[in-house]
Amino acid sequence: RELLGPRDVLVIDEAGMIGTRQMERVLSEAESAGAKVVLVGDAEQLQAIEAGAAFRSLAERHGAAEINEVRRQHEDWQKDATRALATGRTGEAIHAYSSQGMVHAAETREAARAELIDTWDAQRLADPDKTRIILTHTNAEVRDLNLAARDRLRDAGELGQDVAVSAARGAREFASGDRIMFLKNERGMGVKNGTLGKVERVSPDSMAVRLDDGRQVAFDLKDYVHVDHGYAATIHKSQGVTVDQGHVLATPGMDRHSAYVALSRHRDGVQLHYGCDDFADVSRLVRTLGRERAKDMASDYSRDTAQDIRAFADRRGLSGEICLPDAPERKGVEILAPRAGTSRQMGEDSRTRDIGGDRGAGEGKAAAERQPRRSMFDGLRLPIEPEKAAGPAQGAKEKPAPKRGMFDGLKLPMRSSAPMPAKDSPVRAEQDRDFRRAVERASRSAETVLQARASGGPVLEHQKVALERAGQALDQIRAGASRDMASAMQRDPALLREAAAGRSGPMIEAMAQEARVRADPNLRADRFVERWQGLNAQRDELYRAGDMTGREKIGKEMAGMAKSLERDPQMESVLRDRTRDLGLEIGMERGRQMGGGELGRQLTQELGIGRDRGMSR
């Protein structure tokens, strides 16, 4: 037995599949031995079986070297699809493969299974030198697919005499010519969990196998019995596997993490099959395979210590005897957009770990070329505790500069929304749970970033990554949700802390209202008038205080609002009936006769007249 020492480096591959307790045991042992531990993996792929997400948590809090280049797939469009899978845009990836004729629907799962075997067999006969694997979610499906594949080889006369073998998973029949998968690491043989090969010789006591890398191994079955047929495998078993051609049978137990793994094992192509008894159409397939089911950590959930103490005191009748110190005053914080020339649309930059394998090369270069990334809250100025940040009344000259919009300069891709299932259906209930978790996760990420700014420190790269991915996960479930969330936070900052603490109901209600505002030009017009009148009142107050610089800044913001009407003709049409509310003395009839864009020009002109009047005074 080998023990770790102070000169050892322990490299753990696929570290994202390690639970928190397992990770703690490994790191504690390495620390006591003085050894170094290197964790390699992708937190977006399959999640840990045990509780926790230690690898993801470490990467978010301490940062990590990242590989940005997809090397496994040969075709550029397939590389783009893998990037989409890695960043939570599962629908984009599935539609890309569908457009290339690689997504196949059948009446039932049984029919889909048969069509998959037909496709697999045709590719095998057409190009026998290429490697391929069939992937699905459950062991039961794997067993059925393995048997169906063996039957095709048996019918073609490509298998030798069957030999009964007592394997780790039960009795199996192997023959020369069979595909085989090793299920357990064995250093002496040079095989690991997931290694594939072809049986060259088999007896009840021993086996000789030609591995896919060209090596030959022979072993006694009394020493190593962890083998199974290698035509099909579970997605969990395939993480780390690379083949030329992949075949996937989709089932309802999959999510975006398993879809990411299953649809990225290939070099040349992948065929995705599904039954309409499992998924009525492609939109249902996308919805299921796009589900966010990442593991959480206890540290992801912020705790309100003061509230816990008060609750403890109340239960024991000690409320009047508990004195808590006042929370330290926090100023408003700001998340600024990256410098000009570096902005990207959210989700376009795919800084995922270990996309498509081939780790190591180019890490230094990738780190050197890394540029600032935009987040879902670029341009956000949000007070953590507005009631304390306000402080005592101050003179008008000391008033803060006008606030930028939360999404100034941010362009978000629009996605078409699939029809929502019935409100009381199990599918809808599951979607609502996923959405609630996504809102709470995004709130925690946003609060972490805002608190970093409030403390005077920089926003770290892993915090930006976490916020970006949280926004993508929201939009994957409901299009435009990240913008609705940011707008809701701007109007009521207290919603963020509540949602981050797991009380997401008020935030979700506010987001629903923001979605209604986006869809209804009358509500957008109400918002426009409310904001315009508020800014105009501020502008007049600054003029009376003699603060011409502040007044000019407010005027520029109002001019930007007027200009924005060109991009929203529906709202402009509604506002033509409300010119008096906007301070235009032109009459309702004249307002209704305005052409497209004329209202914005009138408002801009009025701002100029007001400025000239102010200067003449």
XYZ file of C-alpha atoms in Angstrom:
617
model
C 0.000 0.000 0.000
C 1.411 3.387 -1.034
C 1.126 6.349 1.315
C 1.282 10.057 0.513
C 4.440 11.922 1.421
C 5.624 15.543 1.406
C 7.111 15.172 -2.104
C 3.919 13.757 -3.659
C 1.350 15.453 -5.897
C -2.087 13.812 -5.876
C -4.058 14.561 -9.065
C -7.802 13.881 -8.804
C -9.604 13.726 -12.142
C -13.371 14.319 -12.488
C -13.259 16.071 -9.119
C -16.755 17.480 -9.640
C -18.161 14.033 -8.807
C -16.647 14.000 -5.304
C -18.957 14.759 -2.381
C -18.049 17.144 0.417
C -17.223 14.490 3.031
C -15.067 12.533 0.601
C -13.240 15.700 -0.405
C -12.646 16.631 3.231
C -11.145 13.210 3.979
C -8.805 13.378 0.986
C -7.657 16.946 1.663
C -7.172 16.298 5.378
C -5.024 13.239 4.647
C -2.974 15.163 2.085
C -2.505 18.052 4.507
C -1.289 15.781 7.290
C 1.167 14.151 4.852
C 2.357 17.484 3.469
C 1.324 16.483 -0.068
C -0.065 18.703 -2.809
C -3.517 18.055 -4.303
C -4.524 19.079 -7.831
C -8.244 18.909 -8.652
C -9.272 18.597 -12.303
C -12.860 18.588 -13.486
C -15.888 20.459 -14.747
C -18.473 21.599 -12.215
C -21.091 21.753 -14.979
C -20.863 18.034 -15.759
C -22.238 15.208 -13.608
C -22.792 16.172 -9.990
C -21.503 14.352 -6.925
C -23.433 11.270 -5.814
C -22.954 12.208 -2.160
C -24.031 15.507 -0.628
C -22.405 18.801 -1.531
C -20.509 20.367 -4.415
C -17.021 20.733 -2.983
C -15.198 21.175 -6.293
C -17.582 23.852 -7.546
C -17.448 25.662 -4.217
C -13.639 25.674 -4.154
C -13.449 26.947 -7.720
C -15.955 29.741 -7.067
C -14.280 30.928 -3.882
C -10.621 30.561 -4.816
C -10.574 30.618 -8.616
C -9.172 27.998 -10.981
C -7.124 27.630 -14.143
C -9.487 27.196 -17.058
C -9.330 25.581 -20.491
C -11.439 27.524 -22.966
C -10.792 25.578 -26.171
C -12.947 22.643 -27.242
C -10.670 19.992 -28.743
C -12.635 16.756 -28.740
C -15.129 17.570 -31.499
C -13.788 18.044 -35.034
C -16.538 20.182 -36.568
C -16.674 23.854 -35.561
C -20.472 23.825 -35.216
C -20.212 20.850 -32.847
C -17.625 22.740 -30.783
C -20.116 25.602 -30.531
C -22.779 23.114 -29.435
C -20.476 21.814 -26.696
C -19.890 25.371 -25.489
C -23.659 25.860 -25.379
C -24.046 22.681 -23.301
C -21.296 23.811 -20.947
C -22.958 27.175 -20.336
C -26.485 25.902 -19.725
C -27.858 26.607 -23.221
C -28.960 23.022 -23.806
C -31.748 24.020 -26.177
C -29.304 25.700 -28.562
C -27.159 22.563 -28.674
C -30.108 20.230 -29.308
C -31.450 22.476 -32.069
C -27.978 22.562 -33.658
C -27.819 18.757 -33.771
C -31.441 18.584 -34.922
C -30.681 20.864 -37.878
C -28.008 18.361 -38.930
C -30.423 15.416 -38.786
C -28.941 13.978 -35.582
C -32.053 14.131 -33.354
C -34.595 11.345 -33.938
C -38.125 10.974 -32.528
C -40.044 7.671 -32.367
C -43.547 6.782 -31.216
C -42.349 4.989 -28.075
C -39.142 4.490 -26.145
C -39.050 0.881 -27.328
C -39.224 2.060 -30.943
C -36.544 4.669 -30.246
C -34.330 1.928 -28.794
C -34.787 -0.177 -31.937
C -34.031 2.782 -34.235
C -30.922 3.587 -32.202
C -29.629 0.018 -32.626
C -30.375 0.195 -36.373
C -28.368 3.423 -36.692
C -25.546 2.077 -34.530
C -25.350 -1.137 -36.582
C -25.359 0.731 -39.901
C -22.498 2.980 -38.766
C -20.594 -0.024 -37.427
C -20.822 -1.857 -40.747
C -19.992 1.250 -42.778
C -16.928 2.188 -40.718
C -15.821 -0.724 -38.508
C -12.517 0.872 -37.490
C -14.164 3.738 -35.615
C -15.003 3.552 -31.923
C -18.550 4.168 -30.722
C -20.680 3.911 -27.602
C -24.370 3.951 -26.688
C -25.323 6.059 -23.664
C -28.465 6.256 -21.550
C -29.478 7.133 -18.009
C -30.367 3.867 -16.234
C -28.723 0.478 -15.755
C -31.922 -1.260 -16.914
C -31.810 0.550 -20.256
C -28.090 -0.216 -20.558
C -28.778 -3.939 -20.119
C -31.486 -3.911 -22.818
C -29.291 -1.979 -25.248
C -26.292 -4.243 -24.651
C -28.397 -7.343 -25.353
C -29.858 -5.802 -28.520
C -26.411 -4.837 -29.788
C -25.006 -8.333 -29.085
C -27.910 -9.885 -30.981
C -26.915 -7.871 -34.083
C -23.322 -9.105 -33.871
C -24.497 -12.656 -33.207
C -26.787 -12.557 -36.257
C -23.885 -11.263 -38.361
C -21.666 -14.139 -37.211
C -19.110 -11.807 -35.641
C -19.088 -13.384 -32.167
C -17.458 -16.612 -31.054
C -18.830 -19.198 -28.654
C -20.575 -17.729 -25.594
C -18.844 -18.403 -22.271
C -20.671 -17.907 -18.968
C -18.738 -15.656 -16.594
C -19.510 -14.699 -12.977
C -18.948 -10.941 -13.148
C -19.297 -8.336 -10.407
C -22.769 -7.385 -11.639
C -23.963 -10.972 -11.996
C -23.781 -13.717 -14.589
C -22.769 -12.551 -18.069
C -22.021 -14.286 -21.342
C -18.926 -13.146 -23.222
C -17.511 -14.302 -26.544
C -14.516 -13.432 -28.670
C -15.397 -10.285 -30.626
C -17.483 -8.804 -27.775
C -17.067 -5.180 -26.740
C -16.181 -4.964 -23.057
C -15.990 -2.206 -20.454
C -13.824 -2.274 -17.333
C -15.666 -0.995 -14.271
C -12.894 -0.533 -11.705
C -9.439 1.026 -11.703
C -6.621 -1.527 -11.670
C -3.178 -0.010 -11.873
C -1.398 -3.320 -12.431
C -3.428 -3.983 -15.577
C -3.346 -0.400 -16.771
C -7.130 -0.077 -16.880
C -9.541 2.262 -15.150
C -13.248 2.674 -14.657
C -14.720 3.163 -18.148
C -11.858 1.685 -20.213
C -13.169 0.026 -23.401
C -11.808 -2.888 -25.417
C -12.568 -5.962 -27.529
C -12.478 -9.540 -26.227
C -9.886 -11.664 -28.052
C -10.077 -14.787 -25.905
C -12.346 -15.844 -23.042
C -12.770 -18.875 -20.807
C -14.644 -19.392 -17.543
C -11.421 -18.535 -15.674
C -9.616 -15.882 -17.736
C -9.933 -13.270 -20.438
C -7.674 -11.497 -22.945
C -8.737 -8.073 -24.201
C -7.407 -5.699 -26.867
C -7.941 -2.171 -25.484
C -9.015 0.693 -27.723
C -5.588 2.291 -27.292
C -3.988 -0.803 -28.870
C -2.616 -2.437 -25.715
C -3.464 -6.028 -24.827
C -4.288 -7.133 -21.280
C -4.929 -10.625 -19.936
C -6.234 -11.433 -16.465
C -7.695 -14.196 -14.329
C -11.338 -13.751 -13.448
C -10.649 -14.797 -9.870
C -8.528 -11.618 -9.538
C -10.613 -9.150 -11.545
C -14.345 -9.549 -12.240
C -15.366 -5.898 -12.744
C -16.339 -6.169 -16.412
C -19.520 -5.801 -18.450
C -20.543 -5.584 -22.074
C -19.264 -2.355 -23.578
C -21.764 -1.546 -26.307
C -23.860 0.630 -24.007
C -23.110 2.367 -20.714
C -24.711 4.763 -18.286
C -23.867 8.418 -18.731
C -22.196 8.394 -15.312
C -19.905 5.601 -16.452
C -18.964 7.499 -19.613
C -17.664 10.726 -18.057
C -14.076 10.939 -19.277
C -14.665 8.571 -22.229
C -13.849 9.681 -25.799
C -15.159 7.833 -28.894
C -15.560 8.614 -32.583
C -19.340 8.210 -32.662
C -21.930 8.494 -29.897
C -25.533 7.312 -29.646
C -27.794 8.586 -26.856
C -31.214 7.323 -25.734
C -32.850 10.187 -23.823
C -35.083 9.370 -20.837
C -36.933 11.607 -18.336
C -34.298 11.161 -15.611
C -31.753 13.268 -17.481
C -30.920 16.911 -16.798
C -28.576 19.491 -18.266
C -25.523 18.013 -16.530
C -26.051 14.507 -17.900
C -27.025 15.942 -21.306
C -23.751 17.902 -21.358
C -21.756 14.715 -20.757
C -23.771 12.478 -23.102
C -23.659 14.902 -26.034
C -19.936 15.668 -25.781
C -18.225 12.228 -25.727
C -17.772 12.052 -29.512
C -15.234 13.283 -32.022
C -17.214 12.937 -35.266
C -20.910 12.950 -34.381
C -23.681 11.947 -31.985
C -27.191 10.613 -32.638
C -29.872 11.532 -30.062
C -32.987 9.301 -29.926
C -36.145 9.729 -27.827
C -39.662 8.321 -27.589
C -42.748 10.522 -27.787
C -44.220 8.615 -24.840
C -41.428 10.208 -22.763
C -41.292 13.596 -24.531
C -44.272 14.807 -26.543
C -42.094 16.980 -28.777
C -38.669 18.571 -29.039
C -39.643 21.431 -26.715
C -40.408 18.936 -23.913
C -37.115 17.186 -24.647
C -35.253 20.498 -24.391
C -37.051 21.428 -21.180
C -36.113 18.154 -19.466
C -32.538 17.965 -20.736
C -32.077 21.628 -19.811
C -33.089 21.253 -16.140
C -30.659 22.779 -13.658
C -30.034 20.290 -10.844
C -26.654 21.354 -9.499
C -25.754 20.227 -5.983
C -25.692 22.909 -3.274
C -23.415 23.627 -0.352
C -24.527 24.798 3.083
C -22.254 27.808 2.556
C -24.398 28.809 -0.444
C -27.151 29.819 1.962
C -26.568 33.013 3.883
C -27.680 33.103 7.514
C -29.254 36.051 9.297
C -27.532 35.585 12.661
C -29.397 38.415 14.366
C -32.748 36.966 13.319
C -31.723 33.525 14.613
C -30.752 35.026 17.982
C -34.031 36.920 18.298
C -36.035 33.805 17.403
C -34.108 31.825 20.022
C -34.826 34.510 22.634
C -38.519 34.726 21.731
C -38.979 30.984 22.197
C -37.598 31.284 25.720
C -39.306 34.520 26.764
C -36.018 36.459 26.820
C -36.824 39.006 24.129
C -36.388 42.014 26.397
C -33.052 40.780 27.751
C -31.246 40.366 24.429
C -29.311 43.348 23.072
C -27.768 43.106 19.610
C -25.197 45.552 18.236
C -26.339 47.692 15.334
C -25.245 46.384 11.962
C -22.372 48.390 10.470
C -23.474 51.048 8.051
C -22.944 50.105 4.413
C -22.733 52.511 1.567
C -24.337 51.949 -1.776
C -22.291 49.734 -4.057
C -21.767 49.727 -7.759
C -20.876 47.044 -10.274
C -19.350 48.792 -13.244
C -19.361 47.403 -16.754
C -16.010 46.329 -18.259
C -13.980 48.896 -20.144
C -15.027 49.724 -23.680
C -14.240 47.091 -26.255
C -14.537 44.084 -23.977
C -18.299 43.682 -23.656
C -19.908 40.406 -24.620
C -23.433 39.118 -24.764
C -24.218 36.989 -21.751
C -23.524 33.327 -22.413
C -21.245 34.033 -25.402
C -18.030 33.556 -23.453
C -17.635 29.884 -22.531
C -14.986 29.760 -19.837
C -15.826 26.221 -18.796
C -13.452 23.831 -17.165
C -12.326 20.775 -19.138
C -14.629 21.205 -22.137
C -14.110 18.217 -24.350
C -11.023 16.900 -22.541
C -7.301 17.257 -23.444
C -6.284 19.151 -20.341
C -3.061 20.942 -19.599
C -1.954 22.665 -22.806
C -2.532 26.372 -23.145
C -3.583 27.069 -19.546
C -1.020 29.848 -19.105
C -1.926 31.415 -22.418
C -5.642 31.215 -21.646
C -5.106 32.933 -18.304
C -2.987 35.662 -19.888
C -5.551 36.362 -22.585
C -8.523 36.308 -20.218
C -10.558 39.506 -20.422
C -13.165 41.004 -18.106
C -16.541 39.337 -18.462
C -19.926 41.014 -18.381
C -22.404 39.851 -15.828
C -26.180 39.952 -15.676
C -25.973 43.041 -13.420
C -23.438 45.196 -15.320
C -24.072 48.847 -14.544
C -25.954 48.055 -11.329
C -25.787 50.508 -8.425
C -27.667 48.958 -5.552
C -27.724 49.965 -1.862
C -27.387 46.977 0.465
C -29.254 48.751 3.266
C -30.900 51.830 1.790
C -32.449 52.982 5.040
C -28.999 53.261 6.645
C -27.158 54.468 3.578
C -29.431 57.509 3.407
C -28.101 59.029 6.654
C -29.088 62.522 7.864
C -30.523 65.107 5.519
C -27.855 66.868 3.507
C -27.643 69.820 1.199
C -28.646 69.473 -2.395
C -25.036 69.816 -3.580
C -24.102 66.636 -1.715
C -26.740 64.516 -3.410
C -25.369 61.498 -5.285
C -25.135 61.469 -9.040
C -28.149 60.045 -10.848
C -28.285 56.255 -10.949
C -27.579 54.388 -14.149
C -30.016 51.750 -15.294
C -29.148 48.221 -14.204
C -28.733 47.024 -17.758
C -27.177 50.067 -19.432
C -25.388 48.708 -22.484
C -26.282 45.066 -21.792
C -27.779 43.057 -24.640
C -29.441 39.784 -23.789
C -30.370 37.057 -26.284
C -34.090 36.481 -26.547
C -35.413 32.961 -26.409
C -38.843 31.825 -27.453
C -40.822 30.488 -24.549
C -42.380 27.027 -24.785
C -46.043 26.688 -23.766
C -46.411 26.372 -20.012
C -47.970 23.123 -18.742
C -51.139 23.142 -16.649
C -50.732 24.919 -13.331
C -51.523 21.861 -11.209
C -49.512 19.361 -13.276
C -46.427 17.588 -11.826
C -44.311 18.994 -14.656
C -45.334 22.551 -13.768
C -44.651 21.911 -10.075
C -41.172 20.642 -10.894
C -40.511 23.639 -13.157
C -41.606 26.011 -10.392
C -39.240 24.304 -7.932
C -36.359 24.539 -10.398
C -37.147 28.203 -11.026
C -37.308 28.994 -7.318
C -33.927 27.361 -6.748
C -32.462 29.258 -9.710
C -33.774 32.576 -8.331
C -32.289 31.860 -4.912
C -28.961 30.799 -6.418
C -28.793 33.957 -8.560
C -29.691 36.086 -5.525
C -26.882 34.539 -3.488
C -24.414 35.157 -6.307
C -25.549 38.767 -6.700
C -25.415 39.398 -2.953
C -21.866 37.998 -2.803
C -20.756 40.401 -5.537
C -22.494 43.374 -3.930
C -21.023 42.588 -0.516
C -17.544 42.392 -2.048
C -18.019 45.918 -3.389
C -19.480 47.134 -0.097
C -16.399 45.930 1.781
C -14.141 47.880 -0.570
C -12.639 44.802 -2.200
C -12.612 43.783 -5.870
C -15.166 41.479 -7.446
C -13.228 38.259 -8.029
C -13.317 36.355 -11.296
C -15.030 33.296 -9.832
C -17.737 35.538 -8.349
C -18.386 37.024 -11.785
C -18.490 33.530 -13.284
C -20.981 32.347 -10.667
C -23.207 35.385 -11.293
C -23.072 34.946 -15.059
C -23.963 31.265 -14.867
C -26.764 31.962 -12.418
C -28.254 34.429 -14.905
C -27.939 31.917 -17.725
C -29.680 29.267 -15.630
C -32.564 31.676 -14.971
C -32.976 32.479 -18.654
C -32.756 28.795 -19.554
C -35.887 28.187 -17.473
C -37.749 31.396 -18.359
C -36.629 33.753 -21.106
C -35.778 37.238 -19.823
C -35.888 36.184 -16.151
C -32.463 37.652 -15.344
C -33.544 41.068 -16.607
C -36.789 40.854 -14.659
C -34.835 39.979 -11.531
C -32.430 42.883 -11.970
C -35.308 45.310 -12.543
C -37.100 44.017 -9.450
C -33.944 44.485 -7.368
C -33.537 48.034 -8.644
C -37.043 48.929 -7.503
C -36.829 47.115 -4.152
C -33.275 46.196 -3.013
C -34.602 44.376 0.065
C -35.880 41.589 -2.204
C -32.334 40.421 -2.866
C -31.486 39.624 0.746
C -34.800 37.849 1.271
C -34.334 35.653 -1.804
C -30.698 34.914 -0.947
C -31.872 33.670 2.456
C -34.297 31.243 0.809
C -37.401 33.447 0.997
C -37.808 33.897 -2.747
C -41.594 34.360 -2.917
C -41.593 38.198 -2.938
C -38.767 38.281 -5.495
C -40.593 35.872 -7.818
C -43.791 37.948 -7.534
C -41.830 41.108 -8.335
C -40.169 39.369 -11.298
C -43.594 38.342 -12.590
C -44.680 41.989 -12.423
C -41.555 43.059 -14.329
C -42.373 40.450 -16.990
C -45.876 41.918 -17.286
C -44.368 45.388 -17.677
C -42.094 44.133 -20.462
C -45.088 42.670 -22.297
C -47.599 45.542 -21.788
C -46.884 48.950 -23.412
C -49.403 50.624 -21.075
C -47.475 49.464 -18.012
C -44.213 50.504 -19.639
C -45.730 53.920 -20.268
C -46.725 54.195 -16.584
C -43.135 53.403 -15.602
C -41.785 55.929 -18.085
C -44.024 58.718 -16.776
C -43.206 57.873 -13.150
C -39.464 57.957 -13.785
C -39.654 61.070 -15.991
C -41.587 63.025 -13.372
C -39.211 61.905 -10.630
C -36.125 62.951 -12.577
C -37.740 66.246 -13.551
C -38.450 67.003 -9.883
C -34.820 66.215 -9.013
C -33.652 68.450 -11.834
C -35.724 71.382 -10.578
C -34.486 70.853 -7.011
C -30.856 70.843 -8.152
C -31.462 74.068 -10.084
C -32.882 75.770 -6.991
C -29.829 74.618 -5.035
C -27.494 76.020 -7.693
C -26.016 72.619 -8.598
C -25.774 73.031 -12.381
C -23.459 70.040 -12.809
C -25.920 67.691 -11.140
C -28.780 69.258 -13.083
C -26.954 68.670 -16.356
C -26.398 65.000 -15.491
C -30.097 64.560 -14.784
C -30.880 66.250 -18.093
C -28.628 63.835 -19.971
C -30.389 60.889 -18.362
C -33.773 62.299 -19.360
C -32.507 62.883 -22.900
C -31.502 59.222 -23.015
C -35.022 58.259 -21.962
C -36.472 60.427 -24.726
C -34.141 58.817 -27.250
C -35.182 55.336 -26.095
C -38.731 55.946 -27.347
C -37.441 55.326 -30.876
C -36.827 51.701 -29.878
C -40.297 51.206 -28.362
C -42.941 52.538 -30.780
C -45.768 50.804 -28.882
C -44.971 52.678 -25.676
C -44.467 55.913 -27.608
C -47.945 55.522 -29.101
C -49.448 55.210 -25.604
C -47.476 58.208 -24.329
C -48.827 60.461 -27.081
C -52.070 60.583 -25.052
C -50.127 61.553 -21.912
C -48.060 64.499 -23.110
C -49.331 66.687 -20.248
C -47.978 64.144 -17.722
C -44.595 64.555 -19.399
C -44.695 68.344 -19.117
C -45.493 69.037 -22.786
C -48.120 71.756 -23.249
C -49.106 70.749 -26.773
C -52.590 69.362 -26.203
C -53.859 65.795 -26.448
C -55.036 66.178 -30.062
C -51.640 67.440 -31.209
C -49.973 64.570 -29.337
C -52.112 61.983 -31.112
C -51.121 63.447 -34.493
C -47.404 62.979 -33.859
C -45.473 60.659 -36.140
C -43.037 57.952 -35.096
C -40.115 59.326 -33.084
C -41.603 62.839 -32.870
C -42.497 62.573 -29.178
C -38.902 61.819 -28.262
C -37.708 64.814 -30.272
C -40.294 67.052 -28.575
C -39.132 65.916 -25.131
C -35.483 66.480 -26.045
C -36.337 69.935 -27.389
C -38.225 70.767 -24.176
C -35.171 69.783 -22.134
C -33.070 72.181 -24.215
C -35.567 75.001 -23.737
C -35.599 74.364 -20.001
C -31.790 74.490 -19.935
C -31.746 77.780 -21.815
C -34.369 79.218 -19.461
C -32.284 78.205 -16.516
C -29.171 79.869 -17.947
C -31.075 83.081 -18.726
C -32.208 83.308 -15.135
